[in-house]
PDB file of C-alpha atoms in Angstrom:
ATOM      1  CA  UNK A   1     -12.442  14.560 -11.829  1.00 57.00           C
ATOM      2  CA  UNK A   2     -14.736  11.756 -10.769  1.00 71.00           C
ATOM      3  CA  UNK A   3     -15.929  10.893  -7.285  1.00 84.00           C
ATOM      4  CA  UNK A   4     -14.500   7.354  -7.135  1.00 90.00           C
ATOM      5  CA  UNK A   5     -12.392   5.409  -9.593  1.00 91.00           C
ATOM      6  CA  UNK A   6     -11.350   7.946 -12.237  1.00 92.00           C
ATOM      7  CA  UNK A   7     -10.305   5.138 -14.607  1.00 93.00           C
ATOM      8  CA  UNK A   8     -12.006   2.023 -13.169  1.00 94.00           C
ATOM      9  CA  UNK A   9     -14.686   1.416 -10.530  1.00 95.00           C
ATOM     10  CA  UNK A  10     -15.148  -2.223  -9.461  1.00 96.00           C
ATOM     11  CA  UNK A  11     -17.700  -3.603  -7.031  1.00 97.00           C
ATOM     12  CA  UNK A  12     -16.883  -7.293  -6.632  1.00 96.00           C
ATOM     13  CA  UNK A  13     -14.408  -9.953  -5.586  1.00 98.00           C
ATOM     14  CA  UNK A  14     -11.511 -11.615  -7.415  1.00 97.00           C
ATOM     15  CA  UNK A  15     -10.356  -8.640  -9.502  1.00 97.00           C
ATOM     16  CA  UNK A  16      -7.099  -9.033 -11.448  1.00 97.00           C
ATOM     17  CA  UNK A  17      -5.317  -6.047 -12.989  1.00 97.00           C
ATOM     18  CA  UNK A  18      -2.289  -7.154 -15.000  1.00 98.00           C
ATOM     19  CA  UNK A  19       0.221  -5.204 -17.122  1.00 98.00           C
ATOM     20  CA  UNK A  20      -1.820  -1.984 -17.171  1.00 97.00           C
ATOM     21  CA  UNK A  21      -0.791   1.688 -16.980  1.00 97.00           C
ATOM     22  CA  UNK A  22      -2.750   4.509 -15.320  1.00 97.00           C
ATOM     23  CA  UNK A  23      -1.590   8.126 -15.842  1.00 96.00           C
ATOM     24  CA  UNK A  24      -2.914  11.615 -15.033  1.00 96.00           C
ATOM     25  CA  UNK A  25      -6.237  10.882 -13.347  1.00 95.00           C
ATOM     26  CA  UNK A  26      -8.063  12.860 -10.648  1.00 94.00           C
ATOM     27  CA  UNK A  27     -10.714  11.515  -8.278  1.00 93.00           C
ATOM     28  CA  UNK A  28     -11.919  11.543  -4.693  1.00 93.00           C
ATOM     29  CA  UNK A  29     -10.787   7.943  -4.144  1.00 94.00           C
ATOM     30  CA  UNK A  30      -8.482   6.044  -6.444  1.00 93.00           C
ATOM     31  CA  UNK A  31      -7.704   6.087 -10.112  1.00 95.00           C
ATOM     32  CA  UNK A  32      -8.721   2.453  -9.634  1.00 96.00           C
ATOM     33  CA  UNK A  33     -11.413   1.936  -6.981  1.00 96.00           C
ATOM     34  CA  UNK A  34     -12.152  -1.616  -5.826  1.00 97.00           C
ATOM     35  CA  UNK A  35     -14.685  -2.668  -3.224  1.00 97.00           C
ATOM     36  CA  UNK A  36     -14.062  -6.390  -2.962  1.00 97.00           C
ATOM     37  CA  UNK A  37     -11.723  -9.064  -1.675  1.00 97.00           C
ATOM     38  CA  UNK A  38      -9.077 -11.255  -3.336  1.00 97.00           C
ATOM     39  CA  UNK A  39      -7.727  -8.424  -5.519  1.00 97.00           C
ATOM     40  CA  UNK A  40      -4.483  -8.881  -7.483  1.00 98.00           C
ATOM     41  CA  UNK A  41      -2.542  -6.054  -9.132  1.00 98.00           C
ATOM     42  CA  UNK A  42       0.427  -7.345 -11.134  1.00 98.00           C
ATOM     43  CA  UNK A  43       3.068  -5.583 -13.241  1.00 98.00           C
ATOM     44  CA  UNK A  44       1.136  -2.319 -13.478  1.00 98.00           C
ATOM     45  CA  UNK A  45       2.085   1.369 -13.339  1.00 98.00           C
ATOM     46  CA  UNK A  46       0.332   4.268 -11.590  1.00 98.00           C
ATOM     47  CA  UNK A  47       1.835   7.687 -12.341  1.00 98.00           C
ATOM     48  CA  UNK A  48       0.833  11.358 -11.859  1.00 98.00           C
ATOM     49  CA  UNK A  49      -2.562  10.637 -10.300  1.00 97.00           C
ATOM     50  CA  UNK A  50      -4.337  12.755  -7.655  1.00 96.00           C
ATOM     51  CA  UNK A  51      -7.002  11.873  -5.080  1.00 95.00           C
ATOM     52  CA  UNK A  52      -8.035  12.428  -1.492  1.00 94.00           C
ATOM     53  CA  UNK A  53      -7.363   8.743  -0.697  1.00 95.00           C
ATOM     54  CA  UNK A  54      -5.312   6.336  -2.806  1.00 95.00           C
ATOM     55  CA  UNK A  55      -4.448   8.362  -5.893  1.00 96.00           C
ATOM     56  CA  UNK A  56      -3.150   5.232  -7.595  1.00 96.00           C
ATOM     57  CA  UNK A  57      -5.403   2.532  -6.204  1.00 97.00           C
ATOM     58  CA  UNK A  58      -8.034   2.426  -3.468  1.00 97.00           C
ATOM     59  CA  UNK A  59      -9.184  -0.952  -2.146  1.00 96.00           C
ATOM     60  CA  UNK A  60     -11.773  -1.856   0.475  1.00 96.00           C
ATOM     61  CA  UNK A  61     -11.404  -5.591   0.937  1.00 96.00           C
ATOM     62  CA  UNK A  62      -9.344  -8.432   2.350  1.00 95.00           C
ATOM     63  CA  UNK A  63      -6.636 -10.604   0.784  1.00 95.00           C
ATOM     64  CA  UNK A  64      -5.077  -8.012  -1.532  1.00 96.00           C
ATOM     65  CA  UNK A  65      -1.878  -8.832  -3.450  1.00 97.00           C
ATOM     66  CA  UNK A  66       0.080  -6.131  -5.262  1.00 98.00           C
ATOM     67  CA  UNK A  67       3.253  -7.282  -7.015  1.00 98.00           C
ATOM     68  CA  UNK A  68       5.892  -6.036  -9.429  1.00 98.00           C
ATOM     69  CA  UNK A  69       4.166  -2.682  -9.877  1.00 98.00           C
ATOM     70  CA  UNK A  70       5.336   0.944  -9.986  1.00 98.00           C
ATOM     71  CA  UNK A  71       3.824   3.974  -8.242  1.00 98.00           C
ATOM     72  CA  UNK A  72       5.400   7.347  -9.135  1.00 98.00           C
ATOM     73  CA  UNK A  73       4.590  11.020  -8.501  1.00 98.00           C
ATOM     74  CA  UNK A  74       1.090  10.438  -7.164  1.00 98.00           C
ATOM     75  CA  UNK A  75      -0.480  12.918  -4.713  1.00 97.00           C
ATOM     76  CA  UNK A  76      -3.156  12.313  -2.057  1.00 96.00           C
ATOM     77  CA  UNK A  77      -4.147  13.199   1.474  1.00 96.00           C
ATOM     78  CA  UNK A  78      -3.749   9.548   2.546  1.00 96.00           C
ATOM     79  CA  UNK A  79      -1.796   6.901   0.637  1.00 95.00           C
ATOM     80  CA  UNK A  80      -0.830   8.544  -2.621  1.00 96.00           C
ATOM     81  CA  UNK A  81       0.127   5.278  -4.326  1.00 97.00           C
ATOM     82  CA  UNK A  82      -2.031   2.756  -2.488  1.00 97.00           C
ATOM     83  CA  UNK A  83      -4.812   3.066   0.093  1.00 96.00           C
ATOM     84  CA  UNK A  84      -6.166  -0.202   1.514  1.00 95.00           C
ATOM     85  CA  UNK A  85      -8.787  -0.888   4.154  1.00 94.00           C
ATOM     86  CA  UNK A  86      -8.563  -4.596   4.822  1.00 93.00           C
ATOM     87  CA  UNK A  87      -6.824  -7.628   6.264  1.00 91.00           C
ATOM     88  CA  UNK A  88      -4.028  -9.767   4.809  1.00 92.00           C
ATOM     89  CA  UNK A  89      -2.461  -7.250   2.427  1.00 93.00           C
ATOM     90  CA  UNK A  90       0.703  -8.353   0.586  1.00 96.00           C
ATOM     91  CA  UNK A  91       2.832  -5.906  -1.421  1.00 97.00           C
ATOM     92  CA  UNK A  92       5.957  -7.302  -3.095  1.00 98.00           C
ATOM     93  CA  UNK A  93       8.586  -6.462  -5.697  1.00 98.00           C
ATOM     94  CA  UNK A  94       7.152  -2.990  -6.252  1.00 98.00           C
ATOM     95  CA  UNK A  95       8.697   0.470  -6.602  1.00 98.00           C
ATOM     96  CA  UNK A  96       7.415   3.690  -5.020  1.00 98.00           C
ATOM     97  CA  UNK A  97       9.084   6.966  -6.017  1.00 98.00           C
ATOM     98  CA  UNK A  98       8.291  10.666  -5.456  1.00 98.00           C
ATOM     99  CA  UNK A  99       4.804  10.117  -4.035  1.00 98.00           C
ATOM    100  CA  UNK A 100       3.398  12.726  -1.652  1.00 98.00           C
ATOM    101  CA  UNK A 101       0.614  12.645   0.956  1.00 97.00           C
ATOM    102  CA  UNK A 102      -0.329  13.932   4.367  1.00 97.00           C
ATOM    103  CA  UNK A 103      -0.177  10.362   5.768  1.00 97.00           C
ATOM    104  CA  UNK A 104       1.376   7.361   4.072  1.00 96.00           C
ATOM    105  CA  UNK A 105       3.442   9.094   1.400  1.00 97.00           C
ATOM    106  CA  UNK A 106       3.339   6.008  -0.831  1.00 98.00           C
ATOM    107  CA  UNK A 107       1.243   3.378   0.996  1.00 97.00           C
ATOM    108  CA  UNK A 108      -1.550   3.591   3.572  1.00 95.00           C
ATOM    109  CA  UNK A 109      -2.907   0.311   4.982  1.00 93.00           C
ATOM    110  CA  UNK A 110      -5.461   0.299   7.770  1.00 90.00           C
ATOM    111  CA  UNK A 111      -7.405  -2.412   9.607  1.00 78.00           C
ATOM    112  CA  UNK A 112      -4.429  -4.671   8.951  1.00 58.00           C
ATOM    113  CA  UNK A 113      -4.914  -6.656  12.144  1.00 61.00           C
ATOM    114  CA  UNK A 114      -3.813  -9.819  10.384  1.00 64.00           C
ATOM    115  CA  UNK A 115      -0.561  -9.922   8.393  1.00 68.00           C
ATOM    116  CA  UNK A 116      -0.123  -6.710   6.446  1.00 88.00           C
ATOM    117  CA  UNK A 117       3.184  -7.470   4.670  1.00 94.00           C
ATOM    118  CA  UNK A 118       5.498  -5.522   2.380  1.00 96.00           C
ATOM    119  CA  UNK A 119       8.466  -7.437   0.983  1.00 97.00           C
ATOM    120  CA  UNK A 120      11.213  -6.864  -1.564  1.00 98.00           C
ATOM    121  CA  UNK A 121      10.029  -3.372  -2.489  1.00 98.00           C
ATOM    122  CA  UNK A 122      11.827  -0.056  -2.966  1.00 98.00           C
ATOM    123  CA  UNK A 123      10.753   3.333  -1.584  1.00 98.00           C
ATOM    124  CA  UNK A 124      12.623   6.433  -2.825  1.00 98.00           C
ATOM    125  CA  UNK A 125      11.915  10.117  -2.041  1.00 98.00           C
ATOM    126  CA  UNK A 126       8.342   9.696  -0.848  1.00 98.00           C
ATOM    127  CA  UNK A 127       7.002  12.260   1.613  1.00 98.00           C
ATOM    128  CA  UNK A 128       4.235  12.790   4.134  1.00 98.00           C
ATOM    129  CA  UNK A 129       3.631  15.997   6.055  1.00 98.00           C
ATOM    130  CA  UNK A 130       2.159  13.896   8.885  1.00 97.00           C
ATOM    131  CA  UNK A 131       2.763  10.174   9.460  1.00 97.00           C
ATOM    132  CA  UNK A 132       4.754   7.633   7.435  1.00 97.00           C
ATOM    133  CA  UNK A 133       6.856   9.190   4.685  1.00 97.00           C
ATOM    134  CA  UNK A 134       6.786   5.940   2.719  1.00 97.00           C
ATOM    135  CA  UNK A 135       4.351   3.648   4.573  1.00 96.00           C
ATOM    136  CA  UNK A 136       1.563   4.067   7.134  1.00 95.00           C
ATOM    137  CA  UNK A 137       0.254   0.909   8.831  1.00 91.00           C
ATOM    138  CA  UNK A 138      -2.933   1.464  10.861  1.00 90.00           C
ATOM    139  CA  UNK A 139      -2.678  -1.938  12.496  1.00 86.00           C
ATOM    140  CA  UNK A 140      -0.113  -4.704  12.524  1.00 86.00           C
ATOM    141  CA  UNK A 141       2.417  -4.938   9.737  1.00 87.00           C
ATOM    142  CA  UNK A 142       5.594  -6.595   8.594  1.00 92.00           C
ATOM    143  CA  UNK A 143       8.317  -5.198   6.336  1.00 95.00           C
ATOM    144  CA  UNK A 144      10.819  -7.671   4.885  1.00 96.00           C
ATOM    145  CA  UNK A 145      13.816  -7.047   2.589  1.00 97.00           C
ATOM    146  CA  UNK A 146      12.799  -3.540   1.515  1.00 98.00           C
ATOM    147  CA  UNK A 147      14.911  -0.521   0.633  1.00 98.00           C
ATOM    148  CA  UNK A 148      14.087   2.980   1.917  1.00 98.00           C
ATOM    149  CA  UNK A 149      16.025   5.994   0.625  1.00 98.00           C
ATOM    150  CA  UNK A 150      15.272   9.708   1.052  1.00 98.00           C
ATOM    151  CA  UNK A 151      11.745   9.338   2.436  1.00 98.00           C
ATOM    152  CA  UNK A 152      10.547  11.884   4.988  1.00 97.00           C
ATOM    153  CA  UNK A 153       7.662  12.742   7.296  1.00 98.00           C
ATOM    154  CA  UNK A 154       7.015  14.552  10.553  1.00 97.00           C
ATOM    155  CA  UNK A 155       6.538  11.166  12.279  1.00 96.00           C
ATOM    156  CA  UNK A 156       8.204   8.070  10.833  1.00 96.00           C
ATOM    157  CA  UNK A 157      10.297   9.238   7.900  1.00 96.00           C
ATOM    158  CA  UNK A 158      10.091   5.839   6.224  1.00 96.00           C
ATOM    159  CA  UNK A 159       7.590   3.832   8.299  1.00 96.00           C
ATOM    160  CA  UNK A 160       4.810   4.538  10.764  1.00 94.00           C
ATOM    161  CA  UNK A 161       3.030   1.740  12.634  1.00 91.00           C
ATOM    162  CA  UNK A 162      -0.088   2.190  14.751  1.00 87.00           C
ATOM    163  CA  UNK A 163       0.021  -1.381  16.001  1.00 82.00           C
ATOM    164  CA  UNK A 164       2.362  -4.356  16.155  1.00 80.00           C
ATOM    165  CA  UNK A 165       5.301  -4.257  13.774  1.00 80.00           C
ATOM    166  CA  UNK A 166       8.063  -6.480  12.498  1.00 80.00           C
ATOM    167  CA  UNK A 167      10.873  -4.969  10.428  1.00 85.00           C
TER     168      UNK A 167
END
């Protein structure tokens, strides 16, 4: 297991990850660790990864776009599929299944004071022992046209917002 970024560690802006698969990695933070803004993750799969934060992907930066990607059976303390610290996060057309965390079973987004948005995505059987079985927003967030089925948590079986919300 590595400290950060078991598969990839990126320090810089304008990262694009397209049509890539990440399986069976262990790290402190993220199979993919990115410290930078304007990140795009497109048509990629993150499966069976483990970390303290963001077993699939960990991003510190603004203007993140994640689309048409799959996050399955990842395990973390916070945000087993995705962990993002930043503003203007957009997640769309993605699938999250059987992810498990203490907070944010599939997705954990914090410092999302400006337009954290999840649209057209599916969340099935994700779990958190604390907050947000599928999604934890530590700031304002918006959820549009999403499907939630069988997610559970102590607080907010599907969604937990610590800030303004629009569903």
